[in-house]
Tab-separated table of C-alpha atoms in Angstrom:
chain	number	residue	atom	x	y	z
A	235	UNK	CA	24.165	-10.402	43.834
A	236	UNK	CA	20.854	-8.652	43.202
A	237	UNK	CA	19.973	-5.909	45.675
A	238	UNK	CA	16.751	-3.928	45.807
A	239	UNK	CA	16.604	-0.470	47.355
A	240	UNK	CA	13.548	1.661	48.026
A	241	UNK	CA	13.676	5.386	48.553
A	242	UNK	CA	12.423	7.127	50.590
A	243	UNK	CA	12.121	4.846	53.614
A	244	UNK	CA	9.202	6.916	54.887
A	245	UNK	CA	7.011	9.622	53.442
A	246	UNK	CA	4.273	11.836	54.870
A	247	UNK	CA	2.081	13.850	52.514
A	248	UNK	CA	-1.199	15.790	52.734
A	249	UNK	CA	-4.297	14.264	51.198
A	250	UNK	CA	-4.714	14.956	47.490
A	251	UNK	CA	-1.023	15.138	46.676
A	252	UNK	CA	0.478	13.153	43.811
A	253	UNK	CA	3.539	11.181	44.843
A	254	UNK	CA	6.267	8.921	43.490
A	255	UNK	CA	7.888	5.971	45.207
A	256	UNK	CA	11.199	4.697	43.914
A	257	UNK	CA	12.666	1.218	43.600
A	258	UNK	CA	16.122	0.443	42.243
A	259	UNK	CA	17.824	-2.867	41.563
A	260	UNK	CA	21.444	-3.668	40.823
A	261	UNK	CA	21.099	-6.366	38.133
A	262	UNK	CA	18.959	-5.616	35.076
A	263	UNK	CA	18.443	-9.325	34.294
A	264	UNK	CA	15.028	-9.574	35.920
A	265	UNK	CA	12.022	-11.684	34.982
A	266	UNK	CA	9.460	-9.232	36.323
A	267	UNK	CA	8.879	-6.598	39.015
A	268	UNK	CA	5.895	-6.468	41.333
A	269	UNK	CA	4.600	-3.710	43.620
A	270	UNK	CA	2.707	-4.549	46.813
A	271	UNK	CA	1.152	-2.742	49.719
A	272	UNK	CA	1.226	-4.065	53.262
A	273	UNK	CA	-0.951	-2.828	56.086
A	274	UNK	CA	0.449	-3.187	59.639
A	275	UNK	CA	0.582	-6.808	60.758
A	276	UNK	CA	-1.071	-8.029	57.581
A	277	UNK	CA	-0.090	-9.902	54.445
A	278	UNK	CA	0.825	-8.294	51.143
A	279	UNK	CA	-1.657	-7.081	48.557
A	280	UNK	CA	-0.496	-7.142	44.942
A	281	UNK	CA	-0.838	-3.761	43.238
A	282	UNK	CA	0.868	-4.071	39.869
A	283	UNK	CA	3.092	-6.529	38.031
A	284	UNK	CA	5.402	-5.380	35.243
A	285	UNK	CA	6.938	-8.072	33.081
A	286	UNK	CA	10.487	-7.541	31.834
A	287	UNK	CA	9.266	-6.736	28.300
A	288	UNK	CA	6.874	-4.030	29.508
A	289	UNK	CA	7.540	-0.389	30.348
A	290	UNK	CA	4.554	0.401	32.533
A	291	UNK	CA	1.304	-0.787	34.044
A	292	UNK	CA	-1.680	1.169	35.299
A	293	UNK	CA	-4.460	0.377	37.722
A	294	UNK	CA	-6.818	3.129	38.783
A	295	UNK	CA	-4.805	5.873	40.491
A	296	UNK	CA	-1.616	3.802	40.353
A	297	UNK	CA	0.959	3.766	37.581
A	298	UNK	CA	4.159	1.758	37.723
A	299	UNK	CA	7.030	2.167	35.281
A	300	UNK	CA	10.053	0.000	34.633
A	301	UNK	CA	13.408	0.955	33.137
A	302	UNK	CA	15.495	-2.195	33.154
A	303	UNK	CA	18.578	-0.582	31.638
A	304	UNK	CA	18.876	1.866	34.509
A	305	UNK	CA	17.649	-0.604	37.121
A	306	UNK	CA	14.711	1.532	38.235
A	307	UNK	CA	10.992	1.358	38.787
A	308	UNK	CA	8.645	4.030	40.055
A	309	UNK	CA	5.177	3.785	41.534
A	310	UNK	CA	3.104	6.896	40.934
A	311	UNK	CA	0.065	7.447	43.159
A	312	UNK	CA	-2.321	10.142	41.993
A	313	UNK	CA	-4.560	12.161	44.308
A	314	UNK	CA	-3.453	10.356	47.463
A	315	UNK	CA	-6.037	9.456	50.124
A	316	UNK	CA	-5.719	8.537	53.823
A	317	UNK	CA	-6.623	4.958	52.858
A	318	UNK	CA	-3.412	4.800	50.838
A	319	UNK	CA	-1.421	4.873	54.092
A	320	UNK	CA	0.573	1.628	54.200
A	321	UNK	CA	4.013	0.240	53.475
A	322	UNK	CA	4.744	-0.137	49.780
A	323	UNK	CA	7.107	-2.906	48.723
A	324	UNK	CA	8.731	-3.690	45.426
A	325	UNK	CA	10.085	-7.099	44.505
A	326	UNK	CA	12.063	-8.398	41.556
A	327	UNK	CA	12.040	-11.960	40.297
A	328	UNK	CA	15.416	-12.956	38.913
A	329	UNK	CA	15.032	-16.071	36.839
A	330	UNK	CA	13.141	-19.074	38.064
A	331	UNK	CA	11.259	-18.108	41.180
A	332	UNK	CA	13.928	-16.290	43.195
A	333	UNK	CA	12.270	-13.165	44.554
A	334	UNK	CA	14.108	-10.283	46.198
A	335	UNK	CA	12.255	-7.598	48.108
A	336	UNK	CA	13.171	-4.062	48.993
A	337	UNK	CA	12.777	-2.827	52.560
A	338	UNK	CA	9.709	-0.778	51.638
A	339	UNK	CA	8.485	2.805	51.838
A	340	UNK	CA	6.152	3.675	54.710
A	341	UNK	CA	3.560	6.134	53.440
A	342	UNK	CA	1.325	8.276	55.627
A	343	UNK	CA	-1.349	10.400	53.980
A	344	UNK	CA	-2.716	13.081	56.259
A	345	UNK	CA	-6.407	13.982	56.082
B	967	UNK	CA	-12.653	-19.523	51.073
B	968	UNK	CA	-10.910	-17.481	48.439
B	969	UNK	CA	-7.331	-16.458	47.756
B	970	UNK	CA	-4.578	-17.703	50.023
B	971	UNK	CA	-5.337	-18.748	53.592
B	972	UNK	CA	-2.927	-19.481	56.430
B	973	UNK	CA	-3.430	-21.189	59.772
B	974	UNK	CA	-2.868	-20.556	62.545
B	975	UNK	CA	-2.777	-16.772	62.455
B	976	UNK	CA	-0.843	-16.591	65.707
B	977	UNK	CA	1.434	-19.187	67.305
B	978	UNK	CA	3.486	-19.160	70.482
B	979	UNK	CA	5.855	-22.069	70.953
B	980	UNK	CA	8.714	-23.057	73.169
B	981	UNK	CA	12.107	-23.907	71.805
B	982	UNK	CA	11.564	-27.640	72.297
B	983	UNK	CA	8.120	-27.795	70.664
B	984	UNK	CA	7.180	-29.098	67.240
B	985	UNK	CA	4.486	-27.270	65.302
B	986	UNK	CA	3.364	-26.836	61.708
B	987	UNK	CA	2.134	-23.875	59.695
B	988	UNK	CA	-0.414	-24.511	56.973
B	989	UNK	CA	-1.086	-22.620	53.770
B	990	UNK	CA	-3.861	-23.281	51.253
B	991	UNK	CA	-4.454	-21.522	47.964
B	992	UNK	CA	-7.777	-21.442	46.083
B	993	UNK	CA	-6.495	-19.681	42.946
B	994	UNK	CA	-5.629	-22.661	40.769
B	995	UNK	CA	-1.931	-21.837	40.982
B	996	UNK	CA	0.841	-24.403	40.877
B	997	UNK	CA	3.716	-22.639	42.635
B	998	UNK	CA	3.816	-21.859	46.345
B	999	UNK	CA	6.273	-19.874	48.446
B	1000	UNK	CA	7.281	-19.425	52.090
B	1001	UNK	CA	8.684	-16.079	53.228
B	1002	UNK	CA	9.958	-14.805	56.571
B	1003	UNK	CA	9.397	-11.192	57.588
B	1004	UNK	CA	11.391	-10.067	60.614
B	1005	UNK	CA	11.197	-6.653	62.186
B	1006	UNK	CA	13.175	-4.062	60.255
B	1007	UNK	CA	14.365	-6.536	57.599
B	1008	UNK	CA	13.123	-7.074	54.043
B	1009	UNK	CA	11.041	-10.138	53.300
B	1010	UNK	CA	13.262	-13.166	52.883
B	1011	UNK	CA	12.352	-15.965	50.510
B	1012	UNK	CA	12.705	-19.333	52.259
B	1013	UNK	CA	11.338	-22.012	49.938
B	1014	UNK	CA	9.522	-22.321	46.619
B	1015	UNK	CA	7.636	-25.313	45.287
B	1016	UNK	CA	6.646	-25.532	41.635
B	1017	UNK	CA	4.418	-28.406	40.561
B	1018	UNK	CA	5.047	-29.942	44.006
B	1019	UNK	CA	8.809	-29.969	43.482
B	1020	UNK	CA	11.085	-27.808	45.617
B	1021	UNK	CA	12.851	-25.359	43.300
B	1022	UNK	CA	14.278	-22.824	45.757
B	1023	UNK	CA	15.849	-23.353	49.163
B	1024	UNK	CA	17.624	-20.244	50.363
B	1025	UNK	CA	20.044	-21.676	52.918
B	1026	UNK	CA	17.290	-22.088	55.473
B	1027	UNK	CA	18.245	-23.914	58.722
B	1028	UNK	CA	17.085	-27.521	58.908
B	1029	UNK	CA	14.822	-26.720	61.873
B	1030	UNK	CA	12.437	-25.447	59.160
B	1031	UNK	CA	11.101	-28.279	57.002
B	1032	UNK	CA	8.683	-27.569	54.139
B	1033	UNK	CA	6.188	-29.994	52.657
B	1034	UNK	CA	4.033	-29.612	49.561
B	1035	UNK	CA	1.673	-32.611	49.229
B	1036	UNK	CA	-0.244	-31.089	46.289
B	1037	UNK	CA	-0.414	-27.829	44.363
B	1038	UNK	CA	-2.998	-26.338	46.738
B	1039	UNK	CA	-1.357	-27.025	50.089
B	1040	UNK	CA	1.958	-26.053	51.642
B	1041	UNK	CA	3.221	-26.750	55.132
B	1042	UNK	CA	6.149	-25.492	57.163
B	1043	UNK	CA	7.142	-27.883	59.927
B	1044	UNK	CA	8.968	-26.276	62.836
B	1045	UNK	CA	11.119	-27.922	65.505
B	1046	UNK	CA	13.653	-26.751	68.076
B	1047	UNK	CA	13.320	-23.139	66.988
B	1048	UNK	CA	15.314	-20.239	68.403
B	1049	UNK	CA	13.957	-16.909	69.700
B	1050	UNK	CA	15.408	-15.175	66.616
B	1051	UNK	CA	13.009	-17.240	64.510
B	1052	UNK	CA	10.133	-15.139	65.853
B	1053	UNK	CA	8.662	-13.386	62.829
B	1054	UNK	CA	5.706	-13.133	60.479
B	1055	UNK	CA	5.693	-16.127	58.131
B	1056	UNK	CA	3.984	-15.451	54.851
B	1057	UNK	CA	2.805	-17.855	52.200
B	1058	UNK	CA	2.278	-16.899	48.556
B	1059	UNK	CA	1.225	-18.591	45.341
B	1060	UNK	CA	1.568	-17.942	41.625
B	1061	UNK	CA	1.389	-19.627	38.264
B	1062	UNK	CA	4.591	-21.424	37.420
B	1063	UNK	CA	4.569	-21.902	33.677
B	1064	UNK	CA	4.682	-19.528	30.730
B	1065	UNK	CA	4.147	-15.802	30.888
B	1066	UNK	CA	0.445	-15.860	31.695
B	1067	UNK	CA	0.099	-13.736	34.777
B	1068	UNK	CA	3.848	-13.230	34.726
B	1069	UNK	CA	4.149	-15.255	37.936
B	1070	UNK	CA	2.278	-12.594	39.869
B	1071	UNK	CA	2.402	-13.590	43.520
B	1072	UNK	CA	-0.598	-13.522	45.825
B	1073	UNK	CA	-0.034	-13.573	49.566
B	1074	UNK	CA	-1.851	-14.947	52.556
B	1075	UNK	CA	-2.363	-12.981	55.788
B	1076	UNK	CA	0.608	-14.612	57.521
B	1077	UNK	CA	1.250	-16.459	60.769
B	1078	UNK	CA	2.742	-14.408	63.593
B	1079	UNK	CA	5.173	-16.769	65.317
B	1080	UNK	CA	6.660	-16.112	68.737
B	1081	UNK	CA	9.331	-18.457	70.071
B	1082	UNK	CA	9.813	-18.313	73.833
């Protein structure tokens, strides 16, 4: 059974710091992995999608990597800003459309 | 309207009521998803429709009944719910064929459901 774990559960950093969020999964047979952000009480915003054949994706200050063999993905946020404060979720798709989410990392960036 | 929209945004219903949640996507996708997000639990996939055919049903109680009349619309019909069904219900859409877009999912804002 696929399980997705995100560490840390919560993180507080000063503005300008570079940070790394971690996502691990127990079964390497994934179709793709997607990172989202969620603001309180809102829906999810897609940040980056990494297909199983890819190693990383970049968008602006965000870089996501994928190591299927070790069952890990990281989301790197450069030069963090208060507007980055949100919950960050990772999700794996395991064949077909079955999607399994981690519990998320709550990030607070202090001005 | 752009992206994925959901109505209503908030819903309060009694345990004996019948109500429906609506989701509409304007992205030209052909797969649609329902998720449940409860407090302090990860998002749970409930149903997936691809090309208007149900392809995932994750042991969801029969008091939740999905309907997908076309690739742009998805409904979740609710009846005789329990208080533990109170949650944020999220709809998403994606492409369903090939690797184009890698089945990247786009979410709506959700419906906050309270069962009294």
